Amino acid sequence: EISTRDWSSDVCSSDLSSRSGFLRGLLIVQITDKNALTVVLNTTGDTTLNSAGNLTVSGTVSGAGSDLTTTTTAAGSTTTLGATTIGGTLSATTNNGAISQTGALAITGTTNLTAGTGNITLTDANNDFTGVVSATGAIVQITDKNALTVVLNTTGDTTLNSAGNLTVSGTVSGAGSDLTTTTGNLGATLFGETAMDGGLTINSGGDVMQTGALLVAESVAIAAPGRSVVRSEEHTSELQSRVDISYA
């Protein structure tokens, strides 16, 4: 176990796989930096990273069910994820700073992204979020090479892309903020209870369905070539503007 939790510490660059080989295989890793922090991980247990400044992370948390938790505390400080594989849950929290990536993410458990008024941009085509993704931020963009399940709490334009089935619920609450979803490879699009202060655009490779009510303040455009669009009578939806559906 390694634990460096003093906020007065300043670790300019921590590389747990090459520079400090003796840290390999440790069950628990905790590192804190009073400024910016860059960490390359090769851990097998729960891993916690805290920085006051910008945080850059990559590597592997390989233990089954082992989680990565990151926090940046200075206002506007960012979190950047390089190529990262996690056997458990990813929880990334910033103080209104952006969460972005420079490499693909493979997350076995759930993914919890909390950026406040910051943007979340995870658009690498090779991302694979196996569990539910919860996203709180302003402008949010998330891509998955397989199926994707997302719970939204966003205040800006939100874009979701998956190669497989896409399941969406939550709120896009910013005035005029739109939700755009795209699925490929015959992936279905399924909406739970979802509210938007802007418009909704659906590009679906498969059927479009719902399990909860939809509240859409502006126009709805649905493109599902050769597929079915099913509006459930069990759920009361309020579509306040024009609905365009294309099956061609």
PDB file of C-alpha atoms in Angstrom:
ATOM      1  CA  GLU A   1       0.000   0.000   0.000  1.00  0.00           C
ATOM      2  CA  ILE A   2       1.202   3.498  -0.757  1.00  0.00           C
ATOM      3  CA  SER A   3      -0.483   6.558   0.671  1.00  0.00           C
ATOM      4  CA  THR A   4       0.667  10.128   0.038  1.00  0.00           C
ATOM      5  CA  ARG A   5      -2.183  12.282   1.302  1.00  0.00           C
ATOM      6  CA  ASP A   6      -0.568  15.479   2.572  1.00  0.00           C
ATOM      7  CA  TRP A   7      -1.923  18.447   0.601  1.00  0.00           C
ATOM      8  CA  SER A   8       1.453  20.173   1.056  1.00  0.00           C
ATOM      9  CA  SER A   9       3.175  17.544  -1.073  1.00  0.00           C
ATOM     10  CA  ASP A  10       4.166  18.400  -4.634  1.00  0.00           C
ATOM     11  CA  VAL A  11       4.750  15.386  -6.867  1.00  0.00           C
ATOM     12  CA  CYS A  12       5.604  16.788 -10.281  1.00  0.00           C
ATOM     13  CA  SER A  13       5.290  13.484 -12.114  1.00  0.00           C
ATOM     14  CA  SER A  14       4.442  10.058 -10.715  1.00  0.00           C
ATOM     15  CA  ASP A  15       4.950   7.046 -12.967  1.00  0.00           C
ATOM     16  CA  LEU A  16       3.906   3.933 -11.072  1.00  0.00           C
ATOM     17  CA  SER A  17       4.819   1.492 -13.827  1.00  0.00           C
ATOM     18  CA  SER A  18       8.343   2.457 -14.847  1.00  0.00           C
ATOM     19  CA  ARG A  19       9.980   4.982 -12.538  1.00  0.00           C
ATOM     20  CA  SER A  20       8.788   3.311  -9.338  1.00  0.00           C
ATOM     21  CA  GLY A  21       8.605  -0.362 -10.213  1.00  0.00           C
ATOM     22  CA  PHE A  22       8.345  -1.354  -6.536  1.00  0.00           C
ATOM     23  CA  LEU A  23       4.785   0.006  -6.578  1.00  0.00           C
ATOM     24  CA  ARG A  24       3.610  -2.694  -8.959  1.00  0.00           C
ATOM     25  CA  GLY A  25       0.969  -5.029  -7.552  1.00  0.00           C
ATOM     26  CA  LEU A  26       0.147  -2.920  -4.497  1.00  0.00           C
ATOM     27  CA  LEU A  27      -3.434  -3.358  -3.345  1.00  0.00           C
ATOM     28  CA  ILE A  28      -4.172   0.286  -2.521  1.00  0.00           C
ATOM     29  CA  VAL A  29      -2.604   3.429  -3.993  1.00  0.00           C
ATOM     30  CA  GLN A  30      -3.412   6.979  -2.833  1.00  0.00           C
ATOM     31  CA  ILE A  31      -1.560  10.052  -4.110  1.00  0.00           C
ATOM     32  CA  THR A  32      -2.207  13.742  -3.418  1.00  0.00           C
ATOM     33  CA  ASP A  33      -0.520  16.786  -4.942  1.00  0.00           C
ATOM     34  CA  LYS A  34      -0.905  20.454  -3.983  1.00  0.00           C
ATOM     35  CA  ASN A  35      -0.397  21.475  -7.630  1.00  0.00           C
ATOM     36  CA  ALA A  36      -0.805  19.665 -10.964  1.00  0.00           C
ATOM     37  CA  LEU A  37      -0.282  15.906 -11.064  1.00  0.00           C
ATOM     38  CA  THR A  38       0.564  13.426 -13.836  1.00  0.00           C
ATOM     39  CA  VAL A  39       0.296   9.722 -13.025  1.00  0.00           C
ATOM     40  CA  VAL A  40       0.861   6.536 -15.036  1.00  0.00           C
ATOM     41  CA  LEU A  41      -0.780   3.635 -13.210  1.00  0.00           C
ATOM     42  CA  ASN A  42      -0.065  -0.080 -13.019  1.00  0.00           C
ATOM     43  CA  THR A  43      -2.067  -1.020  -9.931  1.00  0.00           C
ATOM     44  CA  THR A  44      -4.187  -3.980  -8.871  1.00  0.00           C
ATOM     45  CA  GLY A  45      -6.332  -2.399  -6.142  1.00  0.00           C
ATOM     46  CA  ASP A  46      -8.427   0.664  -5.423  1.00  0.00           C
ATOM     47  CA  THR A  47      -6.559   3.780  -6.543  1.00  0.00           C
ATOM     48  CA  THR A  48      -7.237   7.374  -5.422  1.00  0.00           C
ATOM     49  CA  LEU A  49      -5.664  10.468  -6.986  1.00  0.00           C
ATOM     50  CA  ASN A  50      -6.163  14.023  -5.719  1.00  0.00           C
ATOM     51  CA  SER A  51      -4.681  17.223  -7.091  1.00  0.00           C
ATOM     52  CA  ALA A  52      -5.326  20.898  -6.578  1.00  0.00           C
ATOM     53  CA  GLY A  53      -4.308  21.606 -10.168  1.00  0.00           C
ATOM     54  CA  ASN A  54      -4.786  19.789 -13.459  1.00  0.00           C
ATOM     55  CA  LEU A  55      -4.669  15.991 -13.293  1.00  0.00           C
ATOM     56  CA  THR A  56      -3.437  13.716 -16.097  1.00  0.00           C
ATOM     57  CA  VAL A  57      -3.947   9.960 -15.725  1.00  0.00           C
ATOM     58  CA  SER A  58      -3.256   6.860 -17.799  1.00  0.00           C
ATOM     59  CA  GLY A  59      -2.442   3.199 -17.287  1.00  0.00           C
ATOM     60  CA  THR A  60      -4.162   0.227 -15.699  1.00  0.00           C
ATOM     61  CA  VAL A  61      -6.094  -0.552 -12.522  1.00  0.00           C
ATOM     62  CA  SER A  62      -6.275  -4.247 -13.223  1.00  0.00           C
ATOM     63  CA  GLY A  63      -7.762  -5.850 -10.113  1.00  0.00           C
ATOM     64  CA  ALA A  64     -11.266  -7.227 -10.645  1.00  0.00           C
ATOM     65  CA  GLY A  65     -13.625  -4.726  -9.034  1.00  0.00           C
ATOM     66  CA  SER A  66     -10.788  -2.309  -8.269  1.00  0.00           C
ATOM     67  CA  ASP A  67     -11.791   1.338  -8.642  1.00  0.00           C
ATOM     68  CA  LEU A  68     -10.104   4.536  -9.776  1.00  0.00           C
ATOM     69  CA  THR A  69     -11.227   7.727  -8.041  1.00  0.00           C
ATOM     70  CA  THR A  70      -9.874  11.105  -9.138  1.00  0.00           C
ATOM     71  CA  THR A  71     -10.542  14.575  -7.745  1.00  0.00           C
ATOM     72  CA  THR A  72      -9.262  18.009  -8.707  1.00  0.00           C
ATOM     73  CA  THR A  73     -10.033  20.768  -6.215  1.00  0.00           C
ATOM     74  CA  ALA A  74      -8.900  24.111  -7.677  1.00  0.00           C
ATOM     75  CA  ALA A  75     -11.603  26.019  -9.545  1.00  0.00           C
ATOM     76  CA  GLY A  76     -11.478  25.111 -13.222  1.00  0.00           C
ATOM     77  CA  SER A  77      -8.779  22.459 -12.808  1.00  0.00           C
ATOM     78  CA  THR A  78      -9.080  19.735 -15.429  1.00  0.00           C
ATOM     79  CA  THR A  79      -8.842  15.979 -15.619  1.00  0.00           C
ATOM     80  CA  THR A  80      -7.303  14.400 -18.728  1.00  0.00           C
ATOM     81  CA  LEU A  81      -7.463  10.646 -19.214  1.00  0.00           C
ATOM     82  CA  GLY A  82      -4.961   8.928 -21.455  1.00  0.00           C
ATOM     83  CA  ALA A  83      -5.345   5.293 -22.462  1.00  0.00           C
ATOM     84  CA  THR A  84      -6.769   3.792 -19.276  1.00  0.00           C
ATOM     85  CA  THR A  85      -8.155   0.373 -18.340  1.00  0.00           C
ATOM     86  CA  ILE A  86     -10.053  -0.119 -15.077  1.00  0.00           C
ATOM     87  CA  GLY A  87     -11.337  -3.402 -13.653  1.00  0.00           C
ATOM     88  CA  GLY A  88     -13.901  -1.654 -11.464  1.00  0.00           C
ATOM     89  CA  THR A  89     -15.490   1.793 -11.294  1.00  0.00           C
ATOM     90  CA  LEU A  90     -14.201   5.130 -12.578  1.00  0.00           C
ATOM     91  CA  SER A  91     -15.207   8.202 -10.549  1.00  0.00           C
ATOM     92  CA  ALA A  92     -13.827  11.515 -11.841  1.00  0.00           C
ATOM     93  CA  THR A  93     -14.737  14.791 -10.117  1.00  0.00           C
ATOM     94  CA  THR A  94     -13.569  18.308 -10.946  1.00  0.00           C
ATOM     95  CA  ASN A  95     -14.311  21.732  -9.492  1.00  0.00           C
ATOM     96  CA  ASN A  96     -16.069  23.014 -12.631  1.00  0.00           C
ATOM     97  CA  GLY A  97     -13.176  21.922 -14.819  1.00  0.00           C
ATOM     98  CA  ALA A  98     -13.255  19.906 -18.027  1.00  0.00           C
ATOM     99  CA  ILE A  99     -12.952  16.124 -18.202  1.00  0.00           C
ATOM    100  CA  SER A 100     -11.376  14.966 -21.469  1.00  0.00           C
ATOM    101  CA  GLN A 101      -9.240  12.227 -22.960  1.00  0.00           C
ATOM    102  CA  THR A 102      -6.221  11.592 -25.148  1.00  0.00           C
ATOM    103  CA  GLY A 103      -6.545   7.792 -25.284  1.00  0.00           C
ATOM    104  CA  ALA A 104      -9.228   5.107 -25.224  1.00  0.00           C
ATOM    105  CA  LEU A 105     -10.985   4.154 -21.971  1.00  0.00           C
ATOM    106  CA  ALA A 106     -12.017   0.603 -21.019  1.00  0.00           C
ATOM    107  CA  ILE A 107     -14.130   0.645 -17.847  1.00  0.00           C
ATOM    108  CA  THR A 108     -15.607  -2.613 -16.548  1.00  0.00           C
ATOM    109  CA  GLY A 109     -17.763  -1.095 -13.806  1.00  0.00           C
ATOM    110  CA  THR A 110     -19.823   2.063 -13.661  1.00  0.00           C
ATOM    111  CA  THR A 111     -18.430   5.459 -14.675  1.00  0.00           C
ATOM    112  CA  ASN A 112     -19.299   8.550 -12.634  1.00  0.00           C
ATOM    113  CA  LEU A 113     -18.297  11.864 -14.206  1.00  0.00           C
ATOM    114  CA  THR A 114     -18.903  15.082 -12.258  1.00  0.00           C
ATOM    115  CA  ALA A 115     -17.629  18.270 -13.891  1.00  0.00           C
ATOM    116  CA  GLY A 116     -20.080  20.882 -12.544  1.00  0.00           C
ATOM    117  CA  THR A 117     -20.100  23.672 -15.130  1.00  0.00           C
ATOM    118  CA  GLY A 118     -17.172  22.100 -16.981  1.00  0.00           C
ATOM    119  CA  ASN A 119     -17.441  20.155 -20.229  1.00  0.00           C
ATOM    120  CA  ILE A 120     -17.071  16.388 -20.594  1.00  0.00           C
ATOM    121  CA  THR A 121     -15.505  15.224 -23.870  1.00  0.00           C
ATOM    122  CA  LEU A 122     -14.930  11.470 -24.163  1.00  0.00           C
ATOM    123  CA  THR A 123     -15.192  10.846 -27.896  1.00  0.00           C
ATOM    124  CA  ASP A 124     -12.483   8.301 -28.657  1.00  0.00           C
ATOM    125  CA  ALA A 125     -13.981   5.732 -31.064  1.00  0.00           C
ATOM    126  CA  ASN A 126     -12.400   2.887 -29.047  1.00  0.00           C
ATOM    127  CA  ASN A 127     -13.967   3.732 -25.695  1.00  0.00           C
ATOM    128  CA  ASP A 128     -15.757   0.846 -23.980  1.00  0.00           C
ATOM    129  CA  PHE A 129     -17.971   1.677 -21.000  1.00  0.00           C
ATOM    130  CA  THR A 130     -19.387  -1.656 -19.839  1.00  0.00           C
ATOM    131  CA  GLY A 131     -21.391  -0.261 -16.920  1.00  0.00           C
ATOM    132  CA  VAL A 132     -23.728   2.706 -16.599  1.00  0.00           C
ATOM    133  CA  VAL A 133     -22.196   6.138 -17.247  1.00  0.00           C
ATOM    134  CA  SER A 134     -23.483   9.018 -15.092  1.00  0.00           C
ATOM    135  CA  ALA A 135     -22.491  12.414 -16.486  1.00  0.00           C
ATOM    136  CA  THR A 136     -22.886  15.797 -14.778  1.00  0.00           C
ATOM    137  CA  GLY A 137     -21.522  18.729 -16.752  1.00  0.00           C
ATOM    138  CA  ALA A 138     -22.194  21.464 -19.294  1.00  0.00           C
ATOM    139  CA  ILE A 139     -21.475  20.367 -22.885  1.00  0.00           C
ATOM    140  CA  VAL A 140     -21.162  16.587 -22.824  1.00  0.00           C
ATOM    141  CA  GLN A 141     -19.980  14.240 -25.598  1.00  0.00           C
ATOM    142  CA  ILE A 142     -19.564  10.489 -25.026  1.00  0.00           C
ATOM    143  CA  THR A 143     -18.723   7.706 -27.506  1.00  0.00           C
ATOM    144  CA  ASP A 144     -18.670   3.920 -27.040  1.00  0.00           C
ATOM    145  CA  LYS A 145     -17.543   1.238 -29.496  1.00  0.00           C
ATOM    146  CA  ASN A 146     -20.185  -1.130 -28.106  1.00  0.00           C
ATOM    147  CA  ALA A 147     -23.445  -0.613 -26.200  1.00  0.00           C
ATOM    148  CA  LEU A 148     -23.788   2.460 -23.986  1.00  0.00           C
ATOM    149  CA  THR A 149     -26.049   3.346 -21.055  1.00  0.00           C
ATOM    150  CA  VAL A 150     -25.998   6.968 -19.864  1.00  0.00           C
ATOM    151  CA  VAL A 151     -27.763   8.891 -17.094  1.00  0.00           C
ATOM    152  CA  LEU A 152     -27.547  12.617 -17.861  1.00  0.00           C
ATOM    153  CA  ASN A 153     -27.463  15.736 -15.712  1.00  0.00           C
ATOM    154  CA  THR A 154     -26.220  18.285 -18.238  1.00  0.00           C
ATOM    155  CA  THR A 155     -26.743  21.978 -18.958  1.00  0.00           C
ATOM    156  CA  GLY A 156     -25.351  22.218 -22.482  1.00  0.00           C
ATOM    157  CA  ASP A 157     -25.637  20.460 -25.817  1.00  0.00           C
ATOM    158  CA  THR A 158     -25.209  16.727 -25.275  1.00  0.00           C
ATOM    159  CA  THR A 159     -24.062  14.186 -27.872  1.00  0.00           C
ATOM    160  CA  LEU A 160     -24.076  10.411 -27.387  1.00  0.00           C
ATOM    161  CA  ASN A 161     -22.704   7.896 -29.900  1.00  0.00           C
ATOM    162  CA  SER A 162     -22.624   4.118 -29.627  1.00  0.00           C
ATOM    163  CA  ALA A 163     -21.897   1.315 -32.065  1.00  0.00           C
ATOM    164  CA  GLY A 164     -24.429  -0.883 -30.244  1.00  0.00           C
ATOM    165  CA  ASN A 165     -27.616  -0.287 -28.269  1.00  0.00           C
ATOM    166  CA  LEU A 166     -27.968   3.075 -26.532  1.00  0.00           C
ATOM    167  CA  THR A 167     -29.987   3.616 -23.342  1.00  0.00           C
ATOM    168  CA  VAL A 168     -30.529   7.199 -22.169  1.00  0.00           C
ATOM    169  CA  SER A 169     -32.264   8.892 -19.247  1.00  0.00           C
ATOM    170  CA  GLY A 170     -31.926  12.068 -17.153  1.00  0.00           C
ATOM    171  CA  THR A 171     -32.021  15.787 -17.930  1.00  0.00           C
ATOM    172  CA  VAL A 172     -30.492  18.252 -20.396  1.00  0.00           C
ATOM    173  CA  SER A 173     -31.569  21.359 -18.542  1.00  0.00           C
ATOM    174  CA  GLY A 174     -29.777  24.273 -20.214  1.00  0.00           C
ATOM    175  CA  ALA A 175     -32.134  26.607 -22.048  1.00  0.00           C
ATOM    176  CA  GLY A 176     -32.062  25.646 -25.724  1.00  0.00           C
ATOM    177  CA  SER A 177     -29.617  22.805 -25.071  1.00  0.00           C
ATOM    178  CA  ASP A 178     -30.113  19.852 -27.405  1.00  0.00           C
ATOM    179  CA  LEU A 179     -29.649  16.099 -27.079  1.00  0.00           C
ATOM    180  CA  THR A 180     -28.311  14.243 -30.128  1.00  0.00           C
ATOM    181  CA  THR A 181     -27.999  10.457 -30.151  1.00  0.00           C
ATOM    182  CA  THR A 182     -26.530   8.123 -32.764  1.00  0.00           C
ATOM    183  CA  THR A 183     -26.327   4.331 -32.873  1.00  0.00           C
ATOM    184  CA  GLY A 184     -24.729   2.097 -35.490  1.00  0.00           C
ATOM    185  CA  ASN A 185     -24.778  -1.585 -36.419  1.00  0.00           C
ATOM    186  CA  LEU A 186     -28.558  -1.906 -35.925  1.00  0.00           C
ATOM    187  CA  GLY A 187     -28.188  -0.648 -32.357  1.00  0.00           C
ATOM    188  CA  ALA A 188     -31.522   0.271 -30.776  1.00  0.00           C
ATOM    189  CA  THR A 189     -32.155   3.545 -28.963  1.00  0.00           C
ATOM    190  CA  LEU A 190     -34.060   3.273 -25.686  1.00  0.00           C
ATOM    191  CA  PHE A 191     -35.173   6.253 -23.608  1.00  0.00           C
ATOM    192  CA  GLY A 192     -35.957   6.135 -19.942  1.00  0.00           C
ATOM    193  CA  GLU A 193     -37.469   9.197 -18.287  1.00  0.00           C
ATOM    194  CA  THR A 194     -35.725  12.072 -20.071  1.00  0.00           C
ATOM    195  CA  ALA A 195     -36.248  15.855 -20.122  1.00  0.00           C
ATOM    196  CA  MET A 196     -34.691  18.369 -22.514  1.00  0.00           C
ATOM    197  CA  ASP A 197     -34.905  22.160 -22.537  1.00  0.00           C
ATOM    198  CA  GLY A 198     -33.897  22.108 -26.187  1.00  0.00           C
ATOM    199  CA  GLY A 199     -34.470  19.726 -29.059  1.00  0.00           C
ATOM    200  CA  LEU A 200     -33.963  15.990 -29.550  1.00  0.00           C
ATOM    201  CA  THR A 201     -32.284  14.440 -32.586  1.00  0.00           C
ATOM    202  CA  ILE A 202     -32.189  10.646 -32.875  1.00  0.00           C
ATOM    203  CA  ASN A 203     -30.162   8.797 -35.515  1.00  0.00           C
ATOM    204  CA  SER A 204     -30.788   5.134 -34.840  1.00  0.00           C
ATOM    205  CA  GLY A 205     -29.473   2.039 -36.573  1.00  0.00           C
ATOM    206  CA  GLY A 206     -32.192   0.044 -34.817  1.00  0.00           C
ATOM    207  CA  ASP A 207     -35.608   0.545 -33.260  1.00  0.00           C
ATOM    208  CA  VAL A 208     -36.413   3.610 -31.144  1.00  0.00           C
ATOM    209  CA  MET A 209     -38.311   2.877 -27.927  1.00  0.00           C
ATOM    210  CA  GLN A 210     -39.052   4.260 -24.459  1.00  0.00           C
ATOM    211  CA  THR A 211     -39.500   2.984 -20.916  1.00  0.00           C
ATOM    212  CA  GLY A 212     -40.175   6.408 -19.349  1.00  0.00           C
ATOM    213  CA  ALA A 213     -41.792   9.725 -20.202  1.00  0.00           C
ATOM    214  CA  LEU A 214     -40.095  12.170 -22.584  1.00  0.00           C
ATOM    215  CA  LEU A 215     -40.323  15.930 -22.108  1.00  0.00           C
ATOM    216  CA  VAL A 216     -38.853  17.831 -25.055  1.00  0.00           C
ATOM    217  CA  ALA A 217     -39.153  21.633 -25.179  1.00  0.00           C
ATOM    218  CA  GLU A 218     -38.250  22.055 -28.841  1.00  0.00           C
ATOM    219  CA  SER A 219     -38.382  19.994 -32.042  1.00  0.00           C
ATOM    220  CA  VAL A 220     -37.837  16.240 -32.292  1.00  0.00           C
ATOM    221  CA  ALA A 221     -36.179  14.636 -35.336  1.00  0.00           C
ATOM    222  CA  ILE A 222     -35.997  10.847 -35.591  1.00  0.00           C
ATOM    223  CA  ALA A 223     -34.127   8.983 -38.336  1.00  0.00           C
ATOM    224  CA  ALA A 224     -34.424   5.193 -38.097  1.00  0.00           C
ATOM    225  CA  PRO A 225     -34.099   3.765 -41.629  1.00  0.00           C
ATOM    226  CA  GLY A 226     -36.125   0.587 -41.991  1.00  0.00           C
ATOM    227  CA  ARG A 227     -36.747   0.311 -38.255  1.00  0.00           C
ATOM    228  CA  SER A 228     -39.639   0.871 -35.839  1.00  0.00           C
ATOM    229  CA  VAL A 229     -40.358   3.931 -33.717  1.00  0.00           C
ATOM    230  CA  VAL A 230     -42.485   2.917 -30.733  1.00  0.00           C
ATOM    231  CA  ARG A 231     -44.072   5.511 -28.487  1.00  0.00           C
ATOM    232  CA  SER A 232     -45.265   3.735 -25.356  1.00  0.00           C
ATOM    233  CA  GLU A 233     -48.824   4.447 -24.264  1.00  0.00           C
ATOM    234  CA  GLU A 234     -47.834   3.553 -20.705  1.00  0.00           C
ATOM    235  CA  HIS A 235     -45.743   6.706 -20.347  1.00  0.00           C
ATOM    236  CA  THR A 236     -46.985  10.261 -20.700  1.00  0.00           C
ATOM    237  CA  SER A 237     -44.683  12.203 -23.015  1.00  0.00           C
ATOM    238  CA  GLU A 238     -44.827  15.926 -23.707  1.00  0.00           C
ATOM    239  CA  LEU A 239     -43.402  16.921 -27.078  1.00  0.00           C
ATOM    240  CA  GLN A 240     -43.874  20.661 -27.289  1.00  0.00           C
ATOM    241  CA  SER A 241     -42.892  21.206 -30.912  1.00  0.00           C
ATOM    242  CA  ARG A 242     -42.747  19.483 -34.280  1.00  0.00           C
ATOM    243  CA  VAL A 243     -41.834  15.780 -34.537  1.00  0.00           C
ATOM    244  CA  ASP A 244     -40.167  14.633 -37.784  1.00  0.00           C
ATOM    245  CA  ILE A 245     -39.740  10.899 -38.347  1.00  0.00           C
ATOM    246  CA  SER A 246     -37.734   9.455 -41.256  1.00  0.00           C
ATOM    247  CA  TYR A 247     -37.782   5.741 -42.078  1.00  0.00           C
ATOM    248  CA  ALA A 248     -35.999   6.073 -45.411  1.00  0.00           C
TER     249      ALA A 248
END
